[in-house]
Short mmCIF file of N, CA and C in Angstrom, two decimals:
data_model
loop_
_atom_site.label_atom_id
_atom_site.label_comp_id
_atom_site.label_asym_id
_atom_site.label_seq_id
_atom_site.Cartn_x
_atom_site.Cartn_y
_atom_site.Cartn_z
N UNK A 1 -20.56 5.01 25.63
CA UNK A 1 -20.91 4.90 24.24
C UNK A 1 -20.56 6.19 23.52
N UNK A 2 -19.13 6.30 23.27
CA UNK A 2 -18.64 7.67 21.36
C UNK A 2 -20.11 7.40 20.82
N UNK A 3 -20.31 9.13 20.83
CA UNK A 3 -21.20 9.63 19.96
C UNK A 3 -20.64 9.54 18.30
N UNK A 4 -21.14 9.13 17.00
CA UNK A 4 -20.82 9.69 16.03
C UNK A 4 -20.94 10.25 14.88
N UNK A 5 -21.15 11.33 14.20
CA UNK A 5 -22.07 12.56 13.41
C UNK A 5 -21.44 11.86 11.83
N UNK A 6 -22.38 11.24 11.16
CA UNK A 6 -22.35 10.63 10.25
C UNK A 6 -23.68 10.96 9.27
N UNK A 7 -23.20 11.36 8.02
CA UNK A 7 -24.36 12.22 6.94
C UNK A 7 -25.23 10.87 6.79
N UNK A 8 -26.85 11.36 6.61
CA UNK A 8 -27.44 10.34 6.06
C UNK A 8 -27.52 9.48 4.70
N UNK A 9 -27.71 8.55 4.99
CA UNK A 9 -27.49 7.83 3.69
C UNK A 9 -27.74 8.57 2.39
N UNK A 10 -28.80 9.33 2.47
CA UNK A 10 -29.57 9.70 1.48
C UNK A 10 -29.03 11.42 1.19
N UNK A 11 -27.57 11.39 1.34
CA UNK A 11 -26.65 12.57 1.18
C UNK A 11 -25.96 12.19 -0.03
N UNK A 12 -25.98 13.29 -1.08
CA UNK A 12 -25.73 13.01 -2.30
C UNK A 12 -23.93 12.74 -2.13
N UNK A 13 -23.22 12.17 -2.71
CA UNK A 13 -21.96 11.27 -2.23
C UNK A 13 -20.91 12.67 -3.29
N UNK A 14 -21.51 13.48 -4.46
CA UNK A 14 -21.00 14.22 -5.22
C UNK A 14 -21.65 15.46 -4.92
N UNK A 15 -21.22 16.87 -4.33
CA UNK A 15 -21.80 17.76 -4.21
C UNK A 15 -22.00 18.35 -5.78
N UNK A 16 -22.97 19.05 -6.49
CA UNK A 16 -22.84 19.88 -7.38
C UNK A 16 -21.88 20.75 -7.76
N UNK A 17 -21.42 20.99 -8.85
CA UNK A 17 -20.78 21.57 -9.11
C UNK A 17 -21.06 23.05 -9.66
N UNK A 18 -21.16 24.53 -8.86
CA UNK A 18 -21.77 25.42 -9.61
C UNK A 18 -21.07 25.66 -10.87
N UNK A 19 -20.08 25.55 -10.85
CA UNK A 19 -19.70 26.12 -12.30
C UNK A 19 -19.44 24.83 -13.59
N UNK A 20 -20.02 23.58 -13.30
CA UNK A 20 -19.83 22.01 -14.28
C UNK A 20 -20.74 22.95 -15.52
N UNK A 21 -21.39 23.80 -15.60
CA UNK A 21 -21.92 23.69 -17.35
C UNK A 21 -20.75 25.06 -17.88
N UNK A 22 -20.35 25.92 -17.10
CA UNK A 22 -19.74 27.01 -17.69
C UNK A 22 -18.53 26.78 -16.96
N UNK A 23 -17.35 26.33 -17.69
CA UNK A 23 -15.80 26.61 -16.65
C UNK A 23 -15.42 27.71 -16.42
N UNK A 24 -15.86 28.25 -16.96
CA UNK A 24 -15.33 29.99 -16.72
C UNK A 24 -16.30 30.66 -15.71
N UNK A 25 -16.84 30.21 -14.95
CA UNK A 25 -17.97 30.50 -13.95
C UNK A 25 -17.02 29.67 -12.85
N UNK A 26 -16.93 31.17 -11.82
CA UNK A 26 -16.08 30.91 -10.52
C UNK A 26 -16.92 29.80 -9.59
N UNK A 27 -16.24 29.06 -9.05
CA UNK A 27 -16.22 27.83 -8.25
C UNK A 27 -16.65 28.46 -6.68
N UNK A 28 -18.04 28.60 -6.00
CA UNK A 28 -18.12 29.26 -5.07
C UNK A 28 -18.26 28.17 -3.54
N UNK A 29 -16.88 27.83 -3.82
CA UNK A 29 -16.39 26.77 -2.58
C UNK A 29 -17.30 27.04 -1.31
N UNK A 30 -17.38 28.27 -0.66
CA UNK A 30 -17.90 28.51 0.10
C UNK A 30 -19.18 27.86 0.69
N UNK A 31 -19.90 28.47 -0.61
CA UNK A 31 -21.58 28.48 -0.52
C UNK A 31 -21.81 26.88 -0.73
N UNK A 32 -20.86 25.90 -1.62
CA UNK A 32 -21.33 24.42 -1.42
C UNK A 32 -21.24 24.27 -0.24
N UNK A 33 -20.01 24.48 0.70
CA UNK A 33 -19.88 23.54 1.95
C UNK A 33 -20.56 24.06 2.85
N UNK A 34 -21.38 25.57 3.01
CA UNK A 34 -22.32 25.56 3.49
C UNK A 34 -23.54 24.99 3.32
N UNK A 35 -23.85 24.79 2.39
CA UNK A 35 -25.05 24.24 1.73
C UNK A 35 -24.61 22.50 2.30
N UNK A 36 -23.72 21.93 2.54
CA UNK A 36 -23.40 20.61 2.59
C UNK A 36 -23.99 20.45 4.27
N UNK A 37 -23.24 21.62 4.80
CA UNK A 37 -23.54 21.56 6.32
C UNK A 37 -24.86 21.79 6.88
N UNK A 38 -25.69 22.55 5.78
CA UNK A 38 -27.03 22.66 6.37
C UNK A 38 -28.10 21.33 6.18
N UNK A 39 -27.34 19.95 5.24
CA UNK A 39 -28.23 19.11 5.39
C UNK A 39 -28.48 18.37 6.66
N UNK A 40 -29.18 17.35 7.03
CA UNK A 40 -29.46 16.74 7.79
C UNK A 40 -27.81 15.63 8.05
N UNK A 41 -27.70 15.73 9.23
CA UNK A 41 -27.18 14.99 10.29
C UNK A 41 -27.55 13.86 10.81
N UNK A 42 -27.17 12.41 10.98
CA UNK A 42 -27.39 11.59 11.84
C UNK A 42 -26.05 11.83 12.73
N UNK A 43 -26.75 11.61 14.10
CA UNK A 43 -25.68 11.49 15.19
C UNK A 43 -26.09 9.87 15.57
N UNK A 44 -25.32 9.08 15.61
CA UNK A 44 -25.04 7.84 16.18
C UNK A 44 -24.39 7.22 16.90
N UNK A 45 -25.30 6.89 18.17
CA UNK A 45 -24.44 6.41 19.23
C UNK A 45 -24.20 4.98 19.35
N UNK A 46 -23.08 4.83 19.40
CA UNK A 46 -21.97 3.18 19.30
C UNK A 46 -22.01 2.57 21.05
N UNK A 47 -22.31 1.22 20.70
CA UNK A 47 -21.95 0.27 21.72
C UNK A 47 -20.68 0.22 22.45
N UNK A 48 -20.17 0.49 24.07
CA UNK A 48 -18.85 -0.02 24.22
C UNK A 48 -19.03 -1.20 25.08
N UNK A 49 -17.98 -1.43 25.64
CA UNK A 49 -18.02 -2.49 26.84
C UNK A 49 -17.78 -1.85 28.48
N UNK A 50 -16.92 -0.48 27.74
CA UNK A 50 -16.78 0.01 29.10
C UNK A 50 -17.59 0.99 29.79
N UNK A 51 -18.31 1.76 28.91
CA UNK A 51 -19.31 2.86 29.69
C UNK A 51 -20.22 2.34 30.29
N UNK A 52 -20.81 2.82 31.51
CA UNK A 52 -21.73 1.98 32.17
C UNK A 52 -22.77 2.63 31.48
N UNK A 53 -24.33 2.00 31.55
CA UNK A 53 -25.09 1.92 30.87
C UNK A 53 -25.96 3.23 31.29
N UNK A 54 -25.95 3.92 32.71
CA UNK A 54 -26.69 4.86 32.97
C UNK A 54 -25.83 6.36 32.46
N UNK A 55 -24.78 6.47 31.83
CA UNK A 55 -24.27 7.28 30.82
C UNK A 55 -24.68 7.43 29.80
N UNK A 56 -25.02 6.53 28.93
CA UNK A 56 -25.95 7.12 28.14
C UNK A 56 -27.45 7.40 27.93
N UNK A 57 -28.18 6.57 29.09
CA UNK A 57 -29.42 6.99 29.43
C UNK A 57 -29.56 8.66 29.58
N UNK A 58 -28.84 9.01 30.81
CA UNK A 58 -28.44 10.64 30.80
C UNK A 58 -28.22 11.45 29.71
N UNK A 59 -27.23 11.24 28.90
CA UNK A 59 -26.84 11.61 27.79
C UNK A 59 -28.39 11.85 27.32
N UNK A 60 -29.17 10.64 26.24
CA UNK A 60 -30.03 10.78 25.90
C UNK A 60 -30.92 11.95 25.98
N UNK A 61 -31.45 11.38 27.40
CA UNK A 61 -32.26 12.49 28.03
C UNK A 61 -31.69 13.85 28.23
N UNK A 62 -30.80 14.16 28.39
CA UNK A 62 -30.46 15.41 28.53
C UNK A 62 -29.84 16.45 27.16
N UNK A 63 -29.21 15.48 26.38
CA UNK A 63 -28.89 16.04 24.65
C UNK A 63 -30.22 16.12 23.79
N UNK A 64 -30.57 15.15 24.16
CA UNK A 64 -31.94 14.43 22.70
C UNK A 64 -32.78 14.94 23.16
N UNK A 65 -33.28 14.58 24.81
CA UNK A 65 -34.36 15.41 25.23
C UNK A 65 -35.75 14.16 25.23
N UNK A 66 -35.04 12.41 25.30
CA UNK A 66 -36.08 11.79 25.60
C UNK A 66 -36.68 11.38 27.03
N UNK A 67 -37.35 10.93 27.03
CA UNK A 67 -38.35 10.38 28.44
C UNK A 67 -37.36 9.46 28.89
N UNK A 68 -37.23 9.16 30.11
CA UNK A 68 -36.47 8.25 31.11
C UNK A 68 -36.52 6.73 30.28
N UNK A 69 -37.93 6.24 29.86
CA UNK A 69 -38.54 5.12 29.21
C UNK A 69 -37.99 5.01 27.79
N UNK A 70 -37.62 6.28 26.99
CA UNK A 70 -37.27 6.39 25.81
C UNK A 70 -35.43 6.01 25.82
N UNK A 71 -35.34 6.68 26.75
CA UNK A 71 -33.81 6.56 26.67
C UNK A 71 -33.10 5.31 27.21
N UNK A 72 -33.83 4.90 28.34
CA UNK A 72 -33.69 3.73 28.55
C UNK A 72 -33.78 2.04 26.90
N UNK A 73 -34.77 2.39 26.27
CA UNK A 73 -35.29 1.55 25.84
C UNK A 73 -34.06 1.65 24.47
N UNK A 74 -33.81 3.02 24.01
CA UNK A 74 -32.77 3.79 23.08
C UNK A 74 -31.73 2.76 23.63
N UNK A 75 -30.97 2.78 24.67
CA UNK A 75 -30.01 2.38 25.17
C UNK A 75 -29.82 0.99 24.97
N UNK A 76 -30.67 0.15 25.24
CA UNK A 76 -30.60 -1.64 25.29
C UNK A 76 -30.58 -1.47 24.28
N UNK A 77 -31.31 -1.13 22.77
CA UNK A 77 -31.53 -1.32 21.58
C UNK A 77 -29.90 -1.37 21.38
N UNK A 78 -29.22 -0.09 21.77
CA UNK A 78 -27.91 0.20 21.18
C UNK A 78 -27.01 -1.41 21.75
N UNK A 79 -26.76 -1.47 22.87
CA UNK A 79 -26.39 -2.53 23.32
C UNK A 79 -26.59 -3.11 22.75
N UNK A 80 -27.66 -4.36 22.16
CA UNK A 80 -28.22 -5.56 21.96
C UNK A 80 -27.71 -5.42 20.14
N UNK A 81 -27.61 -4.19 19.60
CA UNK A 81 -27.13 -3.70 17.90
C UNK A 81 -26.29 -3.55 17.62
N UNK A 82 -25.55 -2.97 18.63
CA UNK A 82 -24.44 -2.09 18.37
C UNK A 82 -24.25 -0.87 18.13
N UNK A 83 -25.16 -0.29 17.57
CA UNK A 83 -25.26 1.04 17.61
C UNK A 83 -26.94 1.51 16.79
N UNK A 84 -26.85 2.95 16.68
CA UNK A 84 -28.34 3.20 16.91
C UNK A 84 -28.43 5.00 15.91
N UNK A 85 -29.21 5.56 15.26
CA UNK A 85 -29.30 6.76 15.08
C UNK A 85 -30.83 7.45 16.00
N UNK A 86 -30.08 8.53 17.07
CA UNK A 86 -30.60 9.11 18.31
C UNK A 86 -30.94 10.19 17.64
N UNK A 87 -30.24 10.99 16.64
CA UNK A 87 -30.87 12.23 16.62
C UNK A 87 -30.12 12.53 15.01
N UNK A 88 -31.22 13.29 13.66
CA UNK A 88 -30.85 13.85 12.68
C UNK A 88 -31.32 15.50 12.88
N UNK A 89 -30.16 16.13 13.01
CA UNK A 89 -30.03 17.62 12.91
C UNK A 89 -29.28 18.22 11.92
N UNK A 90 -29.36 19.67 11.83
CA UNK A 90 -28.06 19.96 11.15
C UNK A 90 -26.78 20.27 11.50
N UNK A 91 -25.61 20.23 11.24
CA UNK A 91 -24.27 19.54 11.84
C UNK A 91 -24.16 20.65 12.47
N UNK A 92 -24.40 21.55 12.70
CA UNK A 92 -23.95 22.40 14.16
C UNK A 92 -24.38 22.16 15.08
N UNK A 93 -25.59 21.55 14.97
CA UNK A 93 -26.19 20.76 16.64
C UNK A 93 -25.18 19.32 16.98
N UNK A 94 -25.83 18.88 15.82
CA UNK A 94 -25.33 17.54 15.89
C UNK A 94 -23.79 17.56 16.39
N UNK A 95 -22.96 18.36 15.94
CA UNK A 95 -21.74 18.48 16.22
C UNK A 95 -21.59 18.60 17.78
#
């Protein structure tokens, strides 16, 4: 099961613009896309056909950090859905 780091819904789709009321006020590219990267993260793990199923149990437990029972249960959900959100961090974890 590809892991995949996808912003939450509730991520504004237009970053701000620092300089939209004054054009003559420098554009500090930087500091947005940091500011973009420090929001919250969903990482979502996708259904395959070919990974066997105790790969991502492991995974789980050992990235996420759930209980044998958690990850297990994480896992069928994903199967039986198709896919699943395991963990919201900020994108340097998540990454």
């Amino acid at each position: 099961m590809p892991a995949v780091i996808d912003p939450p819904s509730t991520m504004p789709e237009v970053l701000p613009h620092p300089g939209y009321d004054d054009p003559n006020k420098d554009l500090d590219v930087e500091s947005a896309v940091r500011d973009a990267l420090a929001d919250p993260w969903n990482v979502i793990l996708w259904n395959d056909d070919v990974t066997p199923i105790d790969v991502p149990v492991e995974a789980l437990r050992m990235v996420i950090g759930l209980s044998r029972d958690e990850a297990i249960a994480k896992t069928l959900y994903i199967h039986e859905h198709g896919k699943a959100i395991v963990a919201t961090t900020t994108f340097e974890k998540a990454e």
